[in-house]
Structures are given as structure tokens and as C-alpha cells.
mmCIF file of C-alpha atoms in Angstrom:
data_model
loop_
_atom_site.group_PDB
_atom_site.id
_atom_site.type_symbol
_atom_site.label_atom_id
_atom_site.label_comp_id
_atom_site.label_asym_id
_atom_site.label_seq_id
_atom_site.Cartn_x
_atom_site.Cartn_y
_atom_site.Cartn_z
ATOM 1 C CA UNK L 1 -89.533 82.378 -41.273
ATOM 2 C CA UNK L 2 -91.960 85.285 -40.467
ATOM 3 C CA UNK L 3 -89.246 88.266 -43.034
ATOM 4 C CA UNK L 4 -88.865 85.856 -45.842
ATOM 5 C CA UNK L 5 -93.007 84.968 -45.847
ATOM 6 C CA UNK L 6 -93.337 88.533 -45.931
ATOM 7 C CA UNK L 7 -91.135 89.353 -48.825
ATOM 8 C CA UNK L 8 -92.291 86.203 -50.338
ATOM 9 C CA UNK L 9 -95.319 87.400 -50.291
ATOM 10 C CA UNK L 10 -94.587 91.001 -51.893
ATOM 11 C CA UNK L 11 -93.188 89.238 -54.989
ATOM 12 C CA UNK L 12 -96.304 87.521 -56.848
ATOM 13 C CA UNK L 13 -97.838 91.320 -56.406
ATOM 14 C CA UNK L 14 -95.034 93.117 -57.712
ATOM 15 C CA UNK L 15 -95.585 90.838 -60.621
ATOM 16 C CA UNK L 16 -99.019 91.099 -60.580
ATOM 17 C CA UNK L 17 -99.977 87.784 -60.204
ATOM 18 C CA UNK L 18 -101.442 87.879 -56.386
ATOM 19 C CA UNK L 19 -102.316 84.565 -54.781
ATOM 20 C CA UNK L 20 -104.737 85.966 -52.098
ATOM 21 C CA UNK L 21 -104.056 83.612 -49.627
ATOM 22 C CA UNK L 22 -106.313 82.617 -46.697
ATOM 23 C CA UNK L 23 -109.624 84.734 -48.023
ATOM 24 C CA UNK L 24 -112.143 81.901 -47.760
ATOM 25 C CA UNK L 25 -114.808 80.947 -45.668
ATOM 26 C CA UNK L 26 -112.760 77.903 -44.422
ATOM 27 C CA UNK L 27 -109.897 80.563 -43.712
ATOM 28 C CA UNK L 28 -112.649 82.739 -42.184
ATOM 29 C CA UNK L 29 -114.096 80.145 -39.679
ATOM 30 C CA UNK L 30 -110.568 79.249 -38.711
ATOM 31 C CA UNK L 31 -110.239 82.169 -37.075
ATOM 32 C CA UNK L 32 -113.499 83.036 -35.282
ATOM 33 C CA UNK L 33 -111.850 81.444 -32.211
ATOM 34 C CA UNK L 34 -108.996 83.444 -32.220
ATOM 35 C CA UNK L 35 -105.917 84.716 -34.347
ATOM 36 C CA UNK L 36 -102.296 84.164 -34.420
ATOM 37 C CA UNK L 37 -100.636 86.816 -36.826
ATOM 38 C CA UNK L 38 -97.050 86.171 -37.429
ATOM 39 C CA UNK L 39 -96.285 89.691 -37.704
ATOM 40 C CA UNK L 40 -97.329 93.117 -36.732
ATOM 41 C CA UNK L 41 -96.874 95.755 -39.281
ATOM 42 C CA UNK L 42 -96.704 99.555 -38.308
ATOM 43 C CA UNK L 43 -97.232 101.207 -41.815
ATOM 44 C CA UNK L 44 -98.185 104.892 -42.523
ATOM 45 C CA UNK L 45 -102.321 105.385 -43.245
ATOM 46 C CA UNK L 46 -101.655 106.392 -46.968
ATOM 47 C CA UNK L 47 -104.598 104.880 -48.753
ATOM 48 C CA UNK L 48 -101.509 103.272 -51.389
ATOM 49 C CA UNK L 49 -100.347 101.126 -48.695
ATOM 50 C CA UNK L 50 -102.142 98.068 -47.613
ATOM 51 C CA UNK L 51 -100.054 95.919 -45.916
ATOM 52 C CA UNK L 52 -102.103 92.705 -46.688
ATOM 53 C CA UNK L 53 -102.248 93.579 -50.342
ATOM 54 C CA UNK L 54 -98.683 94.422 -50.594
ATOM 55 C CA UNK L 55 -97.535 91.720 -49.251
ATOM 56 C CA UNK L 56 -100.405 89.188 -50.814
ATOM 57 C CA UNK L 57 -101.756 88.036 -47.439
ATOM 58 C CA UNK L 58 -105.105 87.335 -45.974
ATOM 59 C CA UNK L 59 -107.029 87.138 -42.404
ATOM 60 C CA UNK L 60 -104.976 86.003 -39.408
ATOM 61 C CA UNK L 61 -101.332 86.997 -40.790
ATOM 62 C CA UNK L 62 -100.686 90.471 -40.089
ATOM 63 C CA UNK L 63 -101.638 92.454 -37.192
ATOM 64 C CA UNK L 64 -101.682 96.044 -38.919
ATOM 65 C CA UNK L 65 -101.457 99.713 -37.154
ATOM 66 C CA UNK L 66 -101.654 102.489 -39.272
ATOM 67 C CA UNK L 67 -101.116 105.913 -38.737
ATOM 68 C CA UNK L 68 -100.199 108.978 -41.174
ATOM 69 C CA UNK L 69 -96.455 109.025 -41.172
ATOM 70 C CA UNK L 70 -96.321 105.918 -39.169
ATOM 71 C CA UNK L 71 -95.868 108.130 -36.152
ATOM 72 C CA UNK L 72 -95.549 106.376 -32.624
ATOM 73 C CA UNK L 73 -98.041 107.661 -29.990
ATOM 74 C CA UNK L 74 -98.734 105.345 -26.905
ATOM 75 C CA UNK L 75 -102.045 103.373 -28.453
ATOM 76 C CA UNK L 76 -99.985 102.460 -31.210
ATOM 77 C CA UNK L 77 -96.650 100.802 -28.704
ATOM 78 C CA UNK L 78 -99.671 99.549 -26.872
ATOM 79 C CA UNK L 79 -101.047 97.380 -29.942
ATOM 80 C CA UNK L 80 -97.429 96.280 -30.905
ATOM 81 C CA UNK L 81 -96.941 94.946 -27.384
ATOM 82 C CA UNK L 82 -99.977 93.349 -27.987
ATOM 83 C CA UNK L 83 -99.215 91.450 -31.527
ATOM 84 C CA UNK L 84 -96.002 90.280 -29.744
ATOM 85 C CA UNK L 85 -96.325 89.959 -26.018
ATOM 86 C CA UNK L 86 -100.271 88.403 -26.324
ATOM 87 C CA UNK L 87 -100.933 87.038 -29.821
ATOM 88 C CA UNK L 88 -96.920 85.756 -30.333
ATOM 89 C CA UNK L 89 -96.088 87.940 -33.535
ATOM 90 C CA UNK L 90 -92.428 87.352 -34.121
ATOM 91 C CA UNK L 91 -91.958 90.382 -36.622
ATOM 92 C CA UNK L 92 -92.519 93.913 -36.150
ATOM 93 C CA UNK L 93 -92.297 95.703 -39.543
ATOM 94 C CA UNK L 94 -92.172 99.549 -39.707
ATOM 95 C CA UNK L 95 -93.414 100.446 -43.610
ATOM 96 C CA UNK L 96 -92.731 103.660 -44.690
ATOM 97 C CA UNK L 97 -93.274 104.655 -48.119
ATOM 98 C CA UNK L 98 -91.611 107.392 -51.214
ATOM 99 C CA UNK L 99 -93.825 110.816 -51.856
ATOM 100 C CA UNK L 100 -94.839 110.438 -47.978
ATOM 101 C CA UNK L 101 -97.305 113.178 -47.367
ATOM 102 C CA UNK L 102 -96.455 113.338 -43.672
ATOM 103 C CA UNK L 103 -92.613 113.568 -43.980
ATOM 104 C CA UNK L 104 -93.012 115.934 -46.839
ATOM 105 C CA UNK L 105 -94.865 118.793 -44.775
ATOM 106 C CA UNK L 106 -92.247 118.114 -41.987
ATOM 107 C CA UNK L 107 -89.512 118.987 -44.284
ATOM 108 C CA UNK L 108 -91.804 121.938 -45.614
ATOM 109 C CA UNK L 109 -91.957 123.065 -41.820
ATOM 110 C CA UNK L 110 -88.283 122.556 -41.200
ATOM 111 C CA UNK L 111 -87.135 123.996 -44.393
ATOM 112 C CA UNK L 112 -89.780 126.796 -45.487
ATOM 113 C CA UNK L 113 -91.334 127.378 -42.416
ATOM 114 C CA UNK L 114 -94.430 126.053 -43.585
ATOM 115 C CA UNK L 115 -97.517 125.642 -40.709
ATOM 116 C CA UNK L 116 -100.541 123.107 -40.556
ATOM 117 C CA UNK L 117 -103.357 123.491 -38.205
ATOM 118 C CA UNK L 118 -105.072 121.037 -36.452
ATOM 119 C CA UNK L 119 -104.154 118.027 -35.030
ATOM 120 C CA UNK L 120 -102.044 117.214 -38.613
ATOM 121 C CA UNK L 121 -99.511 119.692 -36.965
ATOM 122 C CA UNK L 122 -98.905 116.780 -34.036
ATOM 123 C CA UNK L 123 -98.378 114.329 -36.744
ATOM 124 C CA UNK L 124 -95.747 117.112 -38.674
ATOM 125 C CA UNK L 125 -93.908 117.704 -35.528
ATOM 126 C CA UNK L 126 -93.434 113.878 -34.454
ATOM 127 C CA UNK L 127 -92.084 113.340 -37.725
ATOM 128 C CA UNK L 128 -89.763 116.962 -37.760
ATOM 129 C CA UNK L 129 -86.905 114.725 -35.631
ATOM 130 C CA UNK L 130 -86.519 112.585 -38.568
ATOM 131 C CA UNK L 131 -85.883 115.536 -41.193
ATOM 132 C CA UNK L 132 -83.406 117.390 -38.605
ATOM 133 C CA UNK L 133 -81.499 113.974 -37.946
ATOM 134 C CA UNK L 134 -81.036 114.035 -41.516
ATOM 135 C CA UNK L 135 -79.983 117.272 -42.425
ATOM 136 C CA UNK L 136 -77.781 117.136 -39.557
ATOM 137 C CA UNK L 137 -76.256 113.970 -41.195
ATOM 138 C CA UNK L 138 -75.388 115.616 -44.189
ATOM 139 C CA UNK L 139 -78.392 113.674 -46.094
ATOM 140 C CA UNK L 140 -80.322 115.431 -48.967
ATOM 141 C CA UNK L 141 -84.169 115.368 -49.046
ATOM 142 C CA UNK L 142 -84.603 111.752 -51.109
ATOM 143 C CA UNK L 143 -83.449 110.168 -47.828
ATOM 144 C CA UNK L 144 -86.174 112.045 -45.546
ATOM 145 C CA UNK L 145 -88.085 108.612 -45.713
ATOM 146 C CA UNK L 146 -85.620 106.215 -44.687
ATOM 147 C CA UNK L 147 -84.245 108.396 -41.877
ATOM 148 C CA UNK L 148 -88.046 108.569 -40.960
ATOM 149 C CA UNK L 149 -88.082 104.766 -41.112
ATOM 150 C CA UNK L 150 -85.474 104.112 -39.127
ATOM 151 C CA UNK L 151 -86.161 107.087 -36.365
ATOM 152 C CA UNK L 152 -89.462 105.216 -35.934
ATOM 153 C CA UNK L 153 -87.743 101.809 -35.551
ATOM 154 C CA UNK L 154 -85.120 103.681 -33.096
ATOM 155 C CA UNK L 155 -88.068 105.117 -30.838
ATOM 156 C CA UNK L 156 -90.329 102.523 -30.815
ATOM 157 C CA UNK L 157 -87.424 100.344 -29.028
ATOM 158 C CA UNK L 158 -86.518 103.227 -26.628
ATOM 159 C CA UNK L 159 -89.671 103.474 -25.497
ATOM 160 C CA UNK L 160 -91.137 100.355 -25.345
ATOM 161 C CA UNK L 161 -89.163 98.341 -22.522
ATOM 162 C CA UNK L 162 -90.771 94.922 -23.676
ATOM 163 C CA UNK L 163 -90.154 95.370 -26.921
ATOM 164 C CA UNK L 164 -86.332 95.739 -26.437
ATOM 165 C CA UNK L 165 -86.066 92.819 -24.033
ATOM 166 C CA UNK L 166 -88.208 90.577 -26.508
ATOM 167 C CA UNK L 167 -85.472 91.740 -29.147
ATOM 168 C CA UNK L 168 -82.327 91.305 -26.666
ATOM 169 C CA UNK L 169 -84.282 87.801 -25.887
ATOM 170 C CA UNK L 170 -83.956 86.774 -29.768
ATOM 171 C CA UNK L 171 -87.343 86.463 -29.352
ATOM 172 C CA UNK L 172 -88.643 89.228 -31.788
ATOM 173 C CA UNK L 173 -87.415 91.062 -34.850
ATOM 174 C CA UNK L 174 -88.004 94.815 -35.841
ATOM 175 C CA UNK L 175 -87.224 95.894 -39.185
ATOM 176 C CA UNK L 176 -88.051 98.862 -41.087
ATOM 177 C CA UNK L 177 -88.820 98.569 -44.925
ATOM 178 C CA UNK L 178 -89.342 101.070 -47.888
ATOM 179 C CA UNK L 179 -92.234 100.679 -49.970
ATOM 180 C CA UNK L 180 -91.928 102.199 -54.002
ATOM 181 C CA UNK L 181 -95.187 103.009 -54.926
ATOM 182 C CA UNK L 182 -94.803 102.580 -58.609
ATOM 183 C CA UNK L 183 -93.318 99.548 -59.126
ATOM 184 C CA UNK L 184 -94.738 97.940 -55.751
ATOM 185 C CA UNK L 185 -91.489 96.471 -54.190
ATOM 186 C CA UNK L 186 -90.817 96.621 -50.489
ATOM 187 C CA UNK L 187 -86.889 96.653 -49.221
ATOM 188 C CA UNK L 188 -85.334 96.690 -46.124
ATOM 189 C CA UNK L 189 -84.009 99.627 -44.739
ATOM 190 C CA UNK L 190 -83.216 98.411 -41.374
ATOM 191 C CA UNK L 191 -83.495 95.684 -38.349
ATOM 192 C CA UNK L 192 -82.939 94.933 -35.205
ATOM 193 C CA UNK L 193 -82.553 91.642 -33.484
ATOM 194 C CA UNK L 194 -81.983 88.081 -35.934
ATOM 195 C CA UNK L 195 -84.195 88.290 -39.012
ATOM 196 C CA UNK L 196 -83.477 84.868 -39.554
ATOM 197 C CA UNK L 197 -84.480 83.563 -36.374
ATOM 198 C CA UNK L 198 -87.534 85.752 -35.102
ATOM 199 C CA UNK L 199 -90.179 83.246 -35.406
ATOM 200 C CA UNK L 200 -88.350 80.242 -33.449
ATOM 201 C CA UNK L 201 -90.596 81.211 -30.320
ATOM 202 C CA UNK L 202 -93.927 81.161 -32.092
ATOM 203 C CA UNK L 203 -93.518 78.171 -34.348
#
């Protein structure tokens, strides 16, 4: 199934024995026709988090979208509803990660008033509703990131209609998972839908 490849996957480099999986020429001329990911992975652009690394796969698997603090704007629900509705990805993965820059200058704007300029300020206020849900929960600052993870797994299915119904369906999973950047190990922080059944319509 399309979780348990994934975290199968994330073992060997945790252990630092990678198998790099479907990197070869053969793997390459496979796929000039045409790909069929079994998962789409919305991780955050932080240059320590490489979905196809982490989770020791190779060209064709994962359909990746990346944006600092994993933040939802319409292009990104737009190439989710792609991997799932057009390519048949089974799995949608939300991957935040610990020391997040983007959730930490939300909590600096939420908590010291701090400002950004620029277009990083859109990023720091999409990501401010996490921080607030979570002080209004009673959570302390080491659970800014999971909050953040599952706000983002929350408003991606609120706003994308064919993304719920897929989930309702059975036909598609959404989790959200916590990367640890020092030891390398990813762990679920959420789902949505039947983990253990999200790839029946694509197999």
C-alpha cells in the first residue's frame, strides 16, 4: 500500500543505507511516455527536506509540491487535484518539518510582534492560523509544527471539493507527517480517509 511504501522507504535512509530505487536509464525510459506516482507529497521548500531522498524513492513515485511552510495557495490544490484526480495518486502526504523557518516567524509575529516584508509576509500570515489555533488550545510552542501540519491537512480538504469526495469515496488518503531533521525519521501526525486502503483504486 501507497503509506507503508512510503515509510518503508524512510527506513533504509534513517539508517543510512539508501537503496535509490528506480534512478536508471531503464527506470528513466519507462517513463518518457508518461508517469503514474503513487503519491503526491505537499512538503515545505526547506532545502533539508527532499521528499524523494527522505523517503529513498526515485522518478515516477512521488508527485512533489513544495512551498515554504507548506502553505496552500490555489496552484498548489490545483497540482494535488492533479496527482489524484489525473495521474491516480492514492496518497496525499502533507510533510512538515521541526526548526520550521516559516512557522517560526509566524509565532515571532503572533507573539513579539515581529514584521517581514515582502511577499514572505503572505507566507507568515497563512501560517499565523496555525500558531493562534494552538495557543488557543492551550499548546506550548514545540507543538507549533504539528498544529501547522494538521491546519494544512484541515484546509486543504475544506477547500478542495474533489479532494474531500475522493476521501469520503475511500478512494484517497491524506495524512500529515513530521519530519526530525536530525535523526531523519518521518511520523504521522494525522490522516484522513483509510490509510490502509488508499491505493485499492490505482492498483
Amino acid at each position: 500500500m501507497a503509506f507503508e511504501s512510503l515509510l518503508s522507504g524512510n527506513e533504509p535512509f534513517v539508517a543510512g543505507a539508501p537503496e535509490h530505487p528506480n534512478q536508471d536509464a531503464a527506470r528513466r525510459r519507462e517513463l518518457a511516455p508518461g508517469q503514474d506516482p503513487f503519491a503526491v507529497v505537499l512538503g515545505c521548500s526547506d532545502s533539508r527536506l527532499a521528499a524523494e531522498i527522505i523517503f529513498d524513492q526515485g522518478l515516477g513515485d512521488l508527485f512533489v509540491v513544495r512551498t515554504a511552510g507548506h502553505v496552500l495557495g490555489a496552484e498548489v490544490l490545483g497540482s494535488v487535484e492533479y496527482a489524484t484526480n489525473v495521474l491516480g495518486a492514492r496518497l496525499v502526504v502533507v510533510l512538515g518539518h521541526d526548526s520550521c523557518g516559516a512557522v517560526a516567524a509566524a509565532r515571532g509575529a503572533v507573539e513579539d510582534g515581529l514584521s517581514v516584508g515582502g511577499f514572505v509576509r503572505d507566507v507568515v500570515e497563512r501560517v499565523t492560523p496555525s500558531i493562534l489555533a494552538a495557543r488557543a488550545a492551550g499548546l506550548t510552542s514545540e507543538h507549533d509544527v504539528d498544529e501547522h501540519i494538521r491546519h494544512t491537512v484541515d484546509l486543504m480538504l475544506d477547500r478542495s471539493r474533489l479532494l474531500s469526495r475522493q476521501v469520503e469515496a475511500g478512494e484517497v488518503a491524506v495524512v500529515g507527517l513530521g519530519y526530525q531533521l536530525a535523526d531523519g525519521t518521518a511520523r504521522l501526525v494525522t490522516s484522513r480517509g483509510d490509510i490502509t486502503a488508499e491505493d485499492q483504486a490505482g492498483s
